[in-house]
XYZ file of C-alpha atoms in Angstrom:
293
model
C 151.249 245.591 280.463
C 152.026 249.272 281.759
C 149.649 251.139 282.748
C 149.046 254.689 281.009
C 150.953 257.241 283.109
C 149.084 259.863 282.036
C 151.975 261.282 279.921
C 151.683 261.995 276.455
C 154.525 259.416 274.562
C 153.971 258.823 271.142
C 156.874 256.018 271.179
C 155.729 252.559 271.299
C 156.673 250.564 275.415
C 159.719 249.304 275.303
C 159.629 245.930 273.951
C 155.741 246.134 272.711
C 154.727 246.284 269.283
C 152.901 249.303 268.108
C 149.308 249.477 266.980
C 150.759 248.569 263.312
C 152.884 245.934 264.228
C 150.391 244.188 266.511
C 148.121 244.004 263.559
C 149.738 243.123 260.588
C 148.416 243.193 257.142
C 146.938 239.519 256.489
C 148.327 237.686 253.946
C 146.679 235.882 251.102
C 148.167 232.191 252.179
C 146.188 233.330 255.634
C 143.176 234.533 253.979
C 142.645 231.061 251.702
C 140.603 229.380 254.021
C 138.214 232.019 255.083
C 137.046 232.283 251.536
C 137.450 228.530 250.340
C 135.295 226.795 253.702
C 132.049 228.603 253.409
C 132.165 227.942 249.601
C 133.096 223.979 250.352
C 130.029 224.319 252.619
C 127.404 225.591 250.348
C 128.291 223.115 247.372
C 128.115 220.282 250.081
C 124.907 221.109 251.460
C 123.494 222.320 247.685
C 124.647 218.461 246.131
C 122.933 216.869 249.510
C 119.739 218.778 248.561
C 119.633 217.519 245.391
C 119.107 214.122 246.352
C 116.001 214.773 247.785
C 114.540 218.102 246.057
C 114.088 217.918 242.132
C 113.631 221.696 241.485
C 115.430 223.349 239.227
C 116.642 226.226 241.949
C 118.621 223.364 243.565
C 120.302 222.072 240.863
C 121.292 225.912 240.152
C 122.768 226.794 243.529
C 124.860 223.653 243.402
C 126.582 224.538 239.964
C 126.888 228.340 240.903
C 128.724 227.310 243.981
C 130.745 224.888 242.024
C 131.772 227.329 239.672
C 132.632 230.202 242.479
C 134.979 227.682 243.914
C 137.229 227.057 240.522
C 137.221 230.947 240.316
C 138.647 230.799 243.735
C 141.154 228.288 242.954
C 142.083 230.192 239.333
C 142.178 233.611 241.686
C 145.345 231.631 243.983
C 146.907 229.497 240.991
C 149.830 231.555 241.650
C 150.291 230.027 245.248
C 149.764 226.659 244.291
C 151.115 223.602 242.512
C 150.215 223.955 239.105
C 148.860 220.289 238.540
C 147.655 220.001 241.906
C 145.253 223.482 241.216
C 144.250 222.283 237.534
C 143.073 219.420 238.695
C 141.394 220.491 241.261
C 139.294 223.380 239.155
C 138.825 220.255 236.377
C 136.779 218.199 239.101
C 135.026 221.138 240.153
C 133.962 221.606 236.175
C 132.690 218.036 236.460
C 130.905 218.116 239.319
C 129.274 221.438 237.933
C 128.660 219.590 234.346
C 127.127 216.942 236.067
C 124.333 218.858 237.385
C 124.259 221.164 234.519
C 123.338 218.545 232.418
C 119.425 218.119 233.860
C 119.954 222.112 234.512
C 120.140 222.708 230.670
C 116.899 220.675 230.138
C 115.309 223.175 232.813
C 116.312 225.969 231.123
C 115.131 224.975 227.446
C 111.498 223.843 228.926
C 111.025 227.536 230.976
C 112.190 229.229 227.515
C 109.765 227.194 225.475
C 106.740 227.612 228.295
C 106.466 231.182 227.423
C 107.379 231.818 224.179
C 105.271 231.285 221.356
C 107.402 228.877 219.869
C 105.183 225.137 218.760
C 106.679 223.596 221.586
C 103.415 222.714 223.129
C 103.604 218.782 221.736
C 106.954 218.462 222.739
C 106.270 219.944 226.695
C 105.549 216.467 228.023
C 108.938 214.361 226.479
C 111.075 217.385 227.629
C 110.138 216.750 231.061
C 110.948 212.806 230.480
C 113.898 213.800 229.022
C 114.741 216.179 232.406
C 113.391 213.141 234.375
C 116.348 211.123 232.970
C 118.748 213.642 233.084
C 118.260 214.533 236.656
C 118.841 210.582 237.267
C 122.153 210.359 235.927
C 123.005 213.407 237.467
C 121.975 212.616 241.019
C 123.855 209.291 240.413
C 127.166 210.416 239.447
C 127.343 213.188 242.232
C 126.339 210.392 244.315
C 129.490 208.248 243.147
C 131.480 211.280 242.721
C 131.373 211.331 246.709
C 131.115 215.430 246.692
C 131.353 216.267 250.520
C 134.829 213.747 250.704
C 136.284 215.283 247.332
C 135.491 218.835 248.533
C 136.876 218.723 252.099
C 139.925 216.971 250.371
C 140.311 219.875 248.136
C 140.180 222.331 250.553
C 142.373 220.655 253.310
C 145.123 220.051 250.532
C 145.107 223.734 249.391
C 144.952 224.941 253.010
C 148.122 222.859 253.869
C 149.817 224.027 251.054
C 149.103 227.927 251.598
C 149.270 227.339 255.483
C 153.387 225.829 255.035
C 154.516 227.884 252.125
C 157.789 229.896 253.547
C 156.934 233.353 251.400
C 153.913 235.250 252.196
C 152.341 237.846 250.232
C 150.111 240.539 251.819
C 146.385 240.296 250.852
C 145.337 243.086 249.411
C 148.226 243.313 247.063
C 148.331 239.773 245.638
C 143.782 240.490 245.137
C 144.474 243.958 243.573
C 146.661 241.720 240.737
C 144.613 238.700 240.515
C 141.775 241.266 239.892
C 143.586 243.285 237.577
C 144.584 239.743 235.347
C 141.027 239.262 235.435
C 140.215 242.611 233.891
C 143.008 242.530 231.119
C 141.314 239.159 230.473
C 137.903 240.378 230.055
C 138.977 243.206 228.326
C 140.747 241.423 225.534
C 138.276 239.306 224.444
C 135.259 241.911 224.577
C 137.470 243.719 221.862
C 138.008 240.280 220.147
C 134.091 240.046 220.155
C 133.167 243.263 219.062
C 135.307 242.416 215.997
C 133.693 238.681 215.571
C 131.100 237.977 212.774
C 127.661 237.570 214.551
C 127.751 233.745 213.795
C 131.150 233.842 215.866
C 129.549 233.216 219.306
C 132.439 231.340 220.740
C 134.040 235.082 221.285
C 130.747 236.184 222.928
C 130.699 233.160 225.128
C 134.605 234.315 226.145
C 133.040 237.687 227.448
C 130.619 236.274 229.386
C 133.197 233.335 230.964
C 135.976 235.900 231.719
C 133.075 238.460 232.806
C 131.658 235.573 235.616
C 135.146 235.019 236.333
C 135.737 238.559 237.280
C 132.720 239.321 238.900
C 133.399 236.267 241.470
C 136.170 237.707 242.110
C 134.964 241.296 243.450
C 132.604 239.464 245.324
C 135.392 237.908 246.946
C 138.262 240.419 247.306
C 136.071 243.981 247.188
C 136.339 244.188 251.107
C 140.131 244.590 250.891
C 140.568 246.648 247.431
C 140.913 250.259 246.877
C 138.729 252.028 245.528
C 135.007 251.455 244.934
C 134.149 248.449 242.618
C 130.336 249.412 242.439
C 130.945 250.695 238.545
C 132.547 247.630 237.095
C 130.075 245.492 239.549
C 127.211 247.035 237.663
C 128.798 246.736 233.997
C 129.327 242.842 235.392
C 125.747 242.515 235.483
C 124.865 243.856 232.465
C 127.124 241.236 230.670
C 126.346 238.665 232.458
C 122.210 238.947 232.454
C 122.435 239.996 228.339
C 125.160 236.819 227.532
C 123.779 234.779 229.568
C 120.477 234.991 228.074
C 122.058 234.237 224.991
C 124.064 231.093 226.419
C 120.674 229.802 227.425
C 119.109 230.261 223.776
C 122.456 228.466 222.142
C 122.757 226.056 224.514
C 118.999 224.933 224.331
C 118.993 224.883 220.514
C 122.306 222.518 221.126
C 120.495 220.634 223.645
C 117.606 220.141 221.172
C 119.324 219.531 218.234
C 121.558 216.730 220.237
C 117.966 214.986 221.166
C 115.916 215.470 218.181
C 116.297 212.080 216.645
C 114.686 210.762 220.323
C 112.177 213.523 220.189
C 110.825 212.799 216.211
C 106.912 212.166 216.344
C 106.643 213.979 219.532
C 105.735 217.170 218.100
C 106.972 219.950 215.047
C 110.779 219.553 216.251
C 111.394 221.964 213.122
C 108.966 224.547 214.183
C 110.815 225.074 217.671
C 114.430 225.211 216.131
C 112.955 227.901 213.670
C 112.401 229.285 216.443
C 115.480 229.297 218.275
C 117.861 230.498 215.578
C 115.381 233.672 215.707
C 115.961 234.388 218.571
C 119.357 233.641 219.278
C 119.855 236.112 216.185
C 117.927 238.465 218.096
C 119.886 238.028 221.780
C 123.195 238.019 219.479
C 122.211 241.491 218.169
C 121.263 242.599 221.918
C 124.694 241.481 223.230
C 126.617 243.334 220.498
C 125.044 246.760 221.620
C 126.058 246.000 224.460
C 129.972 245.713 223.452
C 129.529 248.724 221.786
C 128.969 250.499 224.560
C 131.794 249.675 227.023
């Protein structure tokens, strides 16, 4: 390469690229495995941990990562086989399901340990009940064979993205997976704010397509324009509000599925008077929230 002369040439060397052209804009197909690998990673490590540690923060990390990786593979559907990518997020909802099963039980006993809600009785065949769950989920994520099925995944989509003959530049192809995101979101919080309070299917949409768009961000933010910090924020309103409403709903499921296994351990009525309470009171919580968007 030629040195500088000393001469001021704003024309590129003959034959060199300029500063433009040496760096191109990176393109999505590029980008895949840069967000996909440490994801793969995490959920790997997170479903080894749970082998050996029985808290309920491991179980957590493990679904959370499972469930950042099928937004990843929704946010590049459009670069991918169709059947290929559904079946791909579909075994990442099963693998998350299966340790969301003893996850749920954790969930209903920390509700019930600090709520004045008769569940007192009942404290000691919950925790058998998470005992078994957290059995039959360690043993199908051990059959499942996570670390193979994940590396398979992401090798698979990798080759795919890595061969395809069209490219698309990054930021462009985020700014519209983003923006499908929002219109998504955006529909059904207007569905929602127009559902009956018993309707909590269309508050459960919000908070689905709100996760789904706050993954997202934290994925593509870096290259966007503009500053995401307002709709971050809003995120985690709807997420922390519905999501304490999921947990209500989903433990009064969770207890309502079990109750014939849990009669004579306690005043099983008591503590489901006590959930439809409150998840009356966290539905009315989530609404003011919808009304204020």
């Amino acid at each position: 390469m030629k040195r500088d002369s000393g001469k001021k040439d704003n024309r590129s060397t003959a034959g060199e690229p300029d500063a433009a052209q040496a760096s191109p804009a990176p393109s999505a197909q590029a980008a895949f495995a840069s967000y996909a690998a440490p994801l793969v990673a995490d959920a790997i490590e997170f479903a080894e941990a749970v082998r050996e540690d029985t808290s309920p923060e491991a179980l957590h990390k493990l679904r959370v990562s499972l469930r950042r990786l099928r937004s990843l593979w929704w946010a590049f559907e459009p670069l991918l086989k169709k059947e290929e990518n559904t079946r791909q997020r579909a075994l990442f909802k099963f693998l998350a399901t299966a340790a969301g099963k003893t996850r749920d039980w954790d969930i209903l006993i920390e509700l019930l340990a600090h709520e004045d809600s008769g569940a007192h009785e009942i404290a000691p065949t919950f925790q058998e009940a998470r005992g078994d769950a957290l059995a039959v989920s360690r043993e199908t994520l051990a059959n499942a064979d996570v670390k193979h099925l994940l590396r398979e995944a992401l090798s698979g989509a990798s080759k795919e993205l890595n061969t395809a003959h069209e490219r698309v530049a990054l930021r462009k192809f985020a700014t519209r997976r983003v923006d499908s995101a929002k219109r998504s979101l955006k529909k059904r919080t207007k569905r929602a704010s127009r559902a009956k309070r018993s309707d909590y299917t269309a508050f459960h949409d919000v908070r689905k397509a709100g996760k789904k768009l706050r993954y997202l961000l934290d994925f593509f933010a870096p290259v966007l324009k503009g500053n995401c910090k307002r709709t971050v924020k809003r995120l985690k309103q709807i997420q922390k509000r519905f999501g304490a409403l999921n947990d209500v709903v989903a433990s009064e499921g969770l207890l309502r599925e079990h109750a014939a296994s849990l009669a004579g351990s306690g005043d099983t009525g008591a503590v489901l008077a006590w959930f439809r309470q409150e998840r009356k009171r966290r539905l009315r919580t989530a609404a003011q929230l919808l009304r204020k968007r």
